Structures are given as structure tokens and as C-alpha cells.
PDB file of C-alpha atoms in Angstrom:
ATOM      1  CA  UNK A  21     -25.211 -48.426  27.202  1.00  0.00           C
ATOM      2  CA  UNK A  22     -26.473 -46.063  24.377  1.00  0.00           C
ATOM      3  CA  UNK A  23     -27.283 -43.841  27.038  1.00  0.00           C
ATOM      4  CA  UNK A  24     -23.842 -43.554  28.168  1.00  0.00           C
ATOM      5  CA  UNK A  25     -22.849 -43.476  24.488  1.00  0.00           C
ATOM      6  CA  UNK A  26     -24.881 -40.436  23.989  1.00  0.00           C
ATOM      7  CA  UNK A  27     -24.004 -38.343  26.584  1.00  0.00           C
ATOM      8  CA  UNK A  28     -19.675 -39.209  25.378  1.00  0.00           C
ATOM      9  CA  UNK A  29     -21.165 -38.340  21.591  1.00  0.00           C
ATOM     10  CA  UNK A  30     -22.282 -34.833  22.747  1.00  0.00           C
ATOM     11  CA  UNK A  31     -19.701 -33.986  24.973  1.00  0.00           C
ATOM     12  CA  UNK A  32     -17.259 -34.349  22.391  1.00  0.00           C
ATOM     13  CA  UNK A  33     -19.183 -32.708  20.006  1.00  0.00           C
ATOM     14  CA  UNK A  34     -19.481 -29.741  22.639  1.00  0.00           C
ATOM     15  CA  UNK A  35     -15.671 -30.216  22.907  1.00  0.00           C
ATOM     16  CA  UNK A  36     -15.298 -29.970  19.364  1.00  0.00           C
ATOM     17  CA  UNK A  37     -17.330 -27.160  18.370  1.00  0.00           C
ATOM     18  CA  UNK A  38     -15.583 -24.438  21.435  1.00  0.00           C
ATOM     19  CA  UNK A  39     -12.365 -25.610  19.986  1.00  0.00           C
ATOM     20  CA  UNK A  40     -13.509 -24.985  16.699  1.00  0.00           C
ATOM     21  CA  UNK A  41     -14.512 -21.757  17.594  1.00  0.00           C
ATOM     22  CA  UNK A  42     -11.454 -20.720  19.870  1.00  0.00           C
ATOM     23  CA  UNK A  43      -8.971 -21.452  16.716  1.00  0.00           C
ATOM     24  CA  UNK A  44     -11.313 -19.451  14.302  1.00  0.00           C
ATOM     25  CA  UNK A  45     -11.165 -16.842  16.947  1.00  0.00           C
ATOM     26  CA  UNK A  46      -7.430 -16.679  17.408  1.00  0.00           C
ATOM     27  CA  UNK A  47      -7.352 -16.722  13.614  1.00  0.00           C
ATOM     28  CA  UNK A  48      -9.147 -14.049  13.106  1.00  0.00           C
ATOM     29  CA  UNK A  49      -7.049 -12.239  16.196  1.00  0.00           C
ATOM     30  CA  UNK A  50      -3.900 -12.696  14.355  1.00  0.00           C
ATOM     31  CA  UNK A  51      -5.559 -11.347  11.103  1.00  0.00           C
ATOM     32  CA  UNK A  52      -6.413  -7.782  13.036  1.00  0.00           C
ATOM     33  CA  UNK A  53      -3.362  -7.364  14.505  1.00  0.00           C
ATOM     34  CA  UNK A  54      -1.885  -3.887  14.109  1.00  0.00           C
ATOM     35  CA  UNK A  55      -0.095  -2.821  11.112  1.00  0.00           C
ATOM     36  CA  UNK A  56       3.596  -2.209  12.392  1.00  0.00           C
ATOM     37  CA  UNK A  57       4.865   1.036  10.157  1.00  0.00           C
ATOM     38  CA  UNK A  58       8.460   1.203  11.480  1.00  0.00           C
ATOM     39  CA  UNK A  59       9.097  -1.495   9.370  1.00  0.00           C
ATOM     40  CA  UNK A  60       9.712   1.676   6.797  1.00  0.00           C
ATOM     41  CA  UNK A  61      11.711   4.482   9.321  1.00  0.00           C
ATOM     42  CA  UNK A  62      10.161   7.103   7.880  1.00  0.00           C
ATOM     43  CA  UNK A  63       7.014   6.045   7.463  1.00  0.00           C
ATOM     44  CA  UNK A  64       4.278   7.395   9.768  1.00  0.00           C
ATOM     45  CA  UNK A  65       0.499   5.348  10.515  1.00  0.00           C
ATOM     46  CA  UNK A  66      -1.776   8.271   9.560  1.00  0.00           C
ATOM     47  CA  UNK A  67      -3.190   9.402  13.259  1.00  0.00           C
ATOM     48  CA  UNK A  68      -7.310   9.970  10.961  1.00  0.00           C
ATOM     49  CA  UNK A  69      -6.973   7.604   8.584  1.00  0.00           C
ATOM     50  CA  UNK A  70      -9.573   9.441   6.886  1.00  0.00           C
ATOM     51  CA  UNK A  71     -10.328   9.241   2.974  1.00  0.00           C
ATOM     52  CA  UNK A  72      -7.289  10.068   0.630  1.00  0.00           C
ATOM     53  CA  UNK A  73      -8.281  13.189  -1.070  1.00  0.00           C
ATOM     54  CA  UNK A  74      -9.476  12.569  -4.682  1.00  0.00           C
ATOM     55  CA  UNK A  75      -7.942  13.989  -7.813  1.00  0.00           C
ATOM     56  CA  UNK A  76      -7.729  13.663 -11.728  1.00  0.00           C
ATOM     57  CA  UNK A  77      -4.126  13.764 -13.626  1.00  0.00           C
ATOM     58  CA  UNK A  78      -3.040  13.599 -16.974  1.00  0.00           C
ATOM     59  CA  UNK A  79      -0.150  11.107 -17.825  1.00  0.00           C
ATOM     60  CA  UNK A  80       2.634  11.417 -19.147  1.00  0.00           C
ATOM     61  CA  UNK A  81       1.497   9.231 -22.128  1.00  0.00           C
ATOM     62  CA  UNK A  82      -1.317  11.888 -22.410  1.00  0.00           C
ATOM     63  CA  UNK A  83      -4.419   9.955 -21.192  1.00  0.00           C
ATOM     64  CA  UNK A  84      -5.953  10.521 -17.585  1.00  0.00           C
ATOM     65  CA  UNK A  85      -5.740   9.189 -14.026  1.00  0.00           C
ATOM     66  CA  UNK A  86      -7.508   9.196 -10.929  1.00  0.00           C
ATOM     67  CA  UNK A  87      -7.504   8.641  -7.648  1.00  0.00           C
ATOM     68  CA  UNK A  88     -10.565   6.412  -8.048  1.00  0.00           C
ATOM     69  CA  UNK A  89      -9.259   4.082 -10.841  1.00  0.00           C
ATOM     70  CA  UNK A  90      -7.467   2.018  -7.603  1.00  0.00           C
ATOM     71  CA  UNK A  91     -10.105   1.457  -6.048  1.00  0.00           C
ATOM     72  CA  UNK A  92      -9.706  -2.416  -4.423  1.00  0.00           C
ATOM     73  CA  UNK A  93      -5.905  -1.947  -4.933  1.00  0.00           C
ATOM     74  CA  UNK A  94      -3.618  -1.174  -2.266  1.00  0.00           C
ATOM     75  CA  UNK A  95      -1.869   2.167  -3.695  1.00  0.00           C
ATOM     76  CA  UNK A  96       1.602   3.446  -2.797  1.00  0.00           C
ATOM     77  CA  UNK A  97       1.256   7.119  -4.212  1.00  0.00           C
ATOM     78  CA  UNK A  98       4.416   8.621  -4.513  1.00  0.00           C
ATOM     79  CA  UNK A  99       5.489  12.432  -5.206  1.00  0.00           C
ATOM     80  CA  UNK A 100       8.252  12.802  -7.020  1.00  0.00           C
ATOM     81  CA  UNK A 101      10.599  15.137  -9.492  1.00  0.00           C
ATOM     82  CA  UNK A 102      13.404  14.552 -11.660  1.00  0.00           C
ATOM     83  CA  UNK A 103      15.488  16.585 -10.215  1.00  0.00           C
ATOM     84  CA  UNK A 104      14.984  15.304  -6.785  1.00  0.00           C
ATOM     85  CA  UNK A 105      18.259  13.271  -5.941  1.00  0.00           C
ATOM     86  CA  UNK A 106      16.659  11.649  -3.144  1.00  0.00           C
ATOM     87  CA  UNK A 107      13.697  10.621  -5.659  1.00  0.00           C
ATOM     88  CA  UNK A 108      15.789   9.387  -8.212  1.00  0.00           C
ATOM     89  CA  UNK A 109      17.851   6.836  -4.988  1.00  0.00           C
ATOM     90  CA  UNK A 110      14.535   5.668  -4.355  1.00  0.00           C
ATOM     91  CA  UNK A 111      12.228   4.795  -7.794  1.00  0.00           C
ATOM     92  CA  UNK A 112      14.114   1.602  -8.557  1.00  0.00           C
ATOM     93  CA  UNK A 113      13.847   0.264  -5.134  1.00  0.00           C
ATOM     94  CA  UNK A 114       9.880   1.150  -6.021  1.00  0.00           C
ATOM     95  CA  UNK A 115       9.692  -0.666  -8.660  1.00  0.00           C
ATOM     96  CA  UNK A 116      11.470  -3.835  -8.010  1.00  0.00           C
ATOM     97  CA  UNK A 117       8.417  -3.318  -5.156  1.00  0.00           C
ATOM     98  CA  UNK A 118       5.872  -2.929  -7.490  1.00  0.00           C
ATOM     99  CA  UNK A 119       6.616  -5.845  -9.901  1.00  0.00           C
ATOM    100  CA  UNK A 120       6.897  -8.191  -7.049  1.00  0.00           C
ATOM    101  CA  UNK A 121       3.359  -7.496  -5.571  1.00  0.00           C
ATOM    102  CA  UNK A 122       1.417  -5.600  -8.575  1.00  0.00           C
ATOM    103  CA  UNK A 123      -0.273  -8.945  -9.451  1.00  0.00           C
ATOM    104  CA  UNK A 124      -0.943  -9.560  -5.872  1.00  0.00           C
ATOM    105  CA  UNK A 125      -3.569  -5.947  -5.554  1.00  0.00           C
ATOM    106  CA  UNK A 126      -0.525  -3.846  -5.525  1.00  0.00           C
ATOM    107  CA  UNK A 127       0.274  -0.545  -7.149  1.00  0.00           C
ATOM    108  CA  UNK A 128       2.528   2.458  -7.218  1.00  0.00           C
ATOM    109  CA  UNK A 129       1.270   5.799  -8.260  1.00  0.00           C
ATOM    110  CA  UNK A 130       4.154   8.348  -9.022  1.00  0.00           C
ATOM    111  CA  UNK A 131       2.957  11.574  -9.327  1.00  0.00           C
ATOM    112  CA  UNK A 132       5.378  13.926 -11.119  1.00  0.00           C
ATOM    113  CA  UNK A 133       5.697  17.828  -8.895  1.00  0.00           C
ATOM    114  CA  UNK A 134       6.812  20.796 -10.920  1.00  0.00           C
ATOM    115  CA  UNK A 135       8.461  19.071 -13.667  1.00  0.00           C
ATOM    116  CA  UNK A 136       8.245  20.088 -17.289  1.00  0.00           C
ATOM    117  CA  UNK A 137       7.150  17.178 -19.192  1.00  0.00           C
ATOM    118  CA  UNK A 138      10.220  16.001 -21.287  1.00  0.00           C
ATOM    119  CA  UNK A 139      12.409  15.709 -17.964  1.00  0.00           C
ATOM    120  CA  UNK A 140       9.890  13.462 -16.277  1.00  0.00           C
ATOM    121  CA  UNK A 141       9.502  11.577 -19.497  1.00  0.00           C
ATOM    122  CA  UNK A 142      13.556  11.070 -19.766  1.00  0.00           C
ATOM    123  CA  UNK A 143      13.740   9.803 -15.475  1.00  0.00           C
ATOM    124  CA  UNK A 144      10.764   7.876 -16.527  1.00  0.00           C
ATOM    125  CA  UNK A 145      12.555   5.880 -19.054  1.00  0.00           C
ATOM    126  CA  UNK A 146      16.258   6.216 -17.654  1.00  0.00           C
ATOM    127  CA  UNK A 147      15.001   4.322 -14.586  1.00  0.00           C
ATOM    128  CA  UNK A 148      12.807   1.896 -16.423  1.00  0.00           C
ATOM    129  CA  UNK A 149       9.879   2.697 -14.579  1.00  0.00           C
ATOM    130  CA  UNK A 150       6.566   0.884 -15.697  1.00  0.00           C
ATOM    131  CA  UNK A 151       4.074   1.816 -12.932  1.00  0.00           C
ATOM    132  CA  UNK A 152       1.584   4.532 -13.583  1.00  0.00           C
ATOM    133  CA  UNK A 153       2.809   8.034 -13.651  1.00  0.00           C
ATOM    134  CA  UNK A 154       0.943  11.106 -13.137  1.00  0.00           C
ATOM    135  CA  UNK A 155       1.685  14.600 -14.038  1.00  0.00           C
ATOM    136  CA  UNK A 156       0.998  17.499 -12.066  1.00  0.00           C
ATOM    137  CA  UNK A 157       3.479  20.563 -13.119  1.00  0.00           C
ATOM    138  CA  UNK A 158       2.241  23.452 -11.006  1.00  0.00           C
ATOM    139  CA  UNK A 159       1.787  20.659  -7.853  1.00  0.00           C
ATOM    140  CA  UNK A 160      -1.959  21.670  -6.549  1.00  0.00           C
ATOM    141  CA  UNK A 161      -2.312  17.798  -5.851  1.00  0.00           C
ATOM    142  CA  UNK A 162       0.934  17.536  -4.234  1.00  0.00           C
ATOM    143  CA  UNK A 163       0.156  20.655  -2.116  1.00  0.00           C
ATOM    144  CA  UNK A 164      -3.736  19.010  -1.543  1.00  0.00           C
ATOM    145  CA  UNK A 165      -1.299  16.000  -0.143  1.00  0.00           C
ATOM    146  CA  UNK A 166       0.794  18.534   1.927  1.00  0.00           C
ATOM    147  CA  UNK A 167       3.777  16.699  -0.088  1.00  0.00           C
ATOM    148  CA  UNK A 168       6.522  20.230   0.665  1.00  0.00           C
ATOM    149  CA  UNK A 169       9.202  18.255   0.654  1.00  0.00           C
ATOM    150  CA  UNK A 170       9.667  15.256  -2.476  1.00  0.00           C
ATOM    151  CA  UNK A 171       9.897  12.978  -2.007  1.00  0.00           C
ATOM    152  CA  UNK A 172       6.441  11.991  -0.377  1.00  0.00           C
ATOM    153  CA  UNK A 173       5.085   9.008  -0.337  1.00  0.00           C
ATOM    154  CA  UNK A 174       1.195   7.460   0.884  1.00  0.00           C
ATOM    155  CA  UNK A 175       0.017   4.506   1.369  1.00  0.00           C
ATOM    156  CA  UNK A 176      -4.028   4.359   0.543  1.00  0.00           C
ATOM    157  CA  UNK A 177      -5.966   1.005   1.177  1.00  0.00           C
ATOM    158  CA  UNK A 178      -8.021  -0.495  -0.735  1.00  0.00           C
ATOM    159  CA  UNK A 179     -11.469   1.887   0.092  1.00  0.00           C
ATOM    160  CA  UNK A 180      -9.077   4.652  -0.841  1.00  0.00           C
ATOM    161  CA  UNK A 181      -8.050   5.256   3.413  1.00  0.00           C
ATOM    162  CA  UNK A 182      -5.006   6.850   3.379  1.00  0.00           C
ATOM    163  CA  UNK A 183      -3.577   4.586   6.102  1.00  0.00           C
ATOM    164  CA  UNK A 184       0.297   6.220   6.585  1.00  0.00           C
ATOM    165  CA  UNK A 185       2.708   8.578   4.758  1.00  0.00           C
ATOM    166  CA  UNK A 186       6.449   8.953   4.660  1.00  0.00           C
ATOM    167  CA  UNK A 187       8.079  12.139   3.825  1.00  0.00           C
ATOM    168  CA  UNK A 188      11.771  11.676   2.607  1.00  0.00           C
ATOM    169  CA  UNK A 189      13.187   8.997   0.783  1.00  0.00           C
ATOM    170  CA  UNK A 190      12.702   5.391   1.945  1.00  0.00           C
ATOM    171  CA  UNK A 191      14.246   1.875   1.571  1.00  0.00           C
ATOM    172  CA  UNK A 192      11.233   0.548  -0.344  1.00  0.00           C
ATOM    173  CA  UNK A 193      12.697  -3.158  -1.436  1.00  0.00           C
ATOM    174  CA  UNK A 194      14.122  -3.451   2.386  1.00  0.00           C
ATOM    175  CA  UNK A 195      12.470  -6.673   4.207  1.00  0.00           C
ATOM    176  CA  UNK A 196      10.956  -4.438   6.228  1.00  0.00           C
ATOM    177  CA  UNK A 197       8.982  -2.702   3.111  1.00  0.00           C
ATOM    178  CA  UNK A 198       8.316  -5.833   1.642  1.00  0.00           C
ATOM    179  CA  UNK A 199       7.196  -7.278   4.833  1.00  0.00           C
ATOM    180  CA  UNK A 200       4.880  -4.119   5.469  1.00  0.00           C
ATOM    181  CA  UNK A 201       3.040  -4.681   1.876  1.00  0.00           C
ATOM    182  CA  UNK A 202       2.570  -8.254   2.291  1.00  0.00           C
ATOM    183  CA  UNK A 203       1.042  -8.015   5.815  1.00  0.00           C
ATOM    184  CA  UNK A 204      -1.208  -5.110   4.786  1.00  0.00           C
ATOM    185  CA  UNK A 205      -2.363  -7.137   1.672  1.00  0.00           C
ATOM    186  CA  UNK A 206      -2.860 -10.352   3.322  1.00  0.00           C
ATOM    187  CA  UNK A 207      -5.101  -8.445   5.609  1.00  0.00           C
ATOM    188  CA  UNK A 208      -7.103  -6.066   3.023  1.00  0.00           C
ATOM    189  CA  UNK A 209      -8.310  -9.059   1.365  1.00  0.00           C
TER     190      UNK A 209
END
């Protein structure tokens, strides 16, 4: 009898264990699946996905900011101008975007092109904008981005990969956008 009771015991526990393993597998399948970008029309998966180039800004506020300090963040990074209609259409879908995920490993990067300093200080505040805010008036980062039309927008992961770019203004609270950022997140953690 405890023969017979032995060989049950470990044939379940075989049983157990290759299920066990076949639903951490499938787990981990659905956790690699591909990013789908076309949730965003505009937006484009990066074809390298090499390493965002690197750069140092001043603010607006007057203190600096790089590239760097996002490190472990997923970073929207965002080229913009005041006078850019299309810009100014899309920063408050961006920031409703931004305060829903920026405690989450979220962050927006706006990085002002060929702007004098009091105009991007005036959208700034007009459109209540409270992410970070670069300032780059003669635009050698934007052209380092090959942002030639604003706006332009990247998306960098969280080892600083830039992983797509959009070029042209985008429907950034859309479900699709706020899908997008919550399926890349869930998977860059």
C-alpha cells in the first residue's frame, strides 16, 4: 500500500511542478510580448533602439538637466516651442499624462527649440505645465535628436534606449497613449 501511495505522491508532484512551470512560462510570455506603438498614430518603434544620445540643459528655472538624471525612469522627451501651434494642442494632453503615471516611473522631458527665454517661461505657466523643462535656444540637442519639425517627441526606457519617436503632434491622454505607457511600464519593471 505505501508503495502504491508513493508512486501517486510523486506523480502528482511531477504533475504539479510542469504545471507550475508551464504557467510561470506563459507568464513570463505575456510579459515579453511586443510593445504595440500604433496605439499613438504617429508614433514610430525605433528600427536600433540604440542609446538616446546624452546631453546637459539649463532650465528654465536656471539650474541644469541631463539626460542621465532619468535614469530608471521611463522618459517621454518632448521638443517643443511656444510658438508651435501644434505644440501648444498637445502639452496639456502631456501633462494630464504625466501626473497620472509620474509616481508610477514616469516622466516628461520638454525641451524648449529656439525660443527666447521669457516666451517659454509665459507657455510654461499659461499651460500649467509642472514637468521638467529644458532650454535649448539655438536647438544643437534638438538637431542631435534630428527633431526638424516640433513638435518631436521620444520615448527613452529606463537604461536610457530610445525605444520609438513621433514627429508631429500626438493624442497623448488618448487610451491608446495611456495604454502604451502602462504596458511599457508594467514591463520595464
Amino acid at each position: 500500500m505505501s508503495y502504491r501511495f508513493g508512486k501517486i505522491f510523486w506523480c502528482l508532484l511531477i504533475l504539479f511542478l510542469v504545471m507550475l512551470v508551464a504557467s510561470e512560462s506563459s507568464i513570463m510570455s505575456a510579459e515579453k510580448e511586443p510593445i504595440n506603438y500604433k496605439l499613438v498614430p504617429n508614433l514610430q518603434q525605433m528600427s536600433d533602439q540604440s542609446a538616446a544620445p546624452q546631453f546637459t540643459l539649463p532650465t528654465l528655472e536656471g539650474g541644469k538637466v541631463s539626460l542621465k538624471d532619468f535614469r530608471g525612469k521611463l522618459l517621454m522627451l518632448n521638443f517643443w516651442a511656444s510658438w508651435c501651434i501644434p505644440c501648444r494642442e498637445e502639452m496639456p494632453a502631456m501633462e494630464r499624462l504625466y501626473q497620472r503615471h509620474k509616481d508610477l516611473g514616469f516622466v516628461i522631458l520638454g525641451v524648449n527649440v529656439k525660443d527666447n527665454k521669457k516666451s517659454a517661461l509665459s507657455f510654461v505657466r499659461e499651460l500649467n505645465i509642472t514637468f521638467p523643462i529644458g532650454f535649448d535656444p539655438n536647438g544643437e540637442v534638438g538637431l542631435l535628436y534630428g527633431a526638424w519639425g516640433l513638435p518631436t517627441t521620444y520615448l527613452i526606457d529606463t537604461k536610457g534606449i530610445a525605444l520609438a519617436r513621433a514627429w508631429g503632434p500626438a493624442d497623448w491622454y488618448s487610451p491608446g497613449a495611456r495604454g502604451l505607457i502602462k504596458k511599457i511600464l508594467e514591463q520595464q519593471k
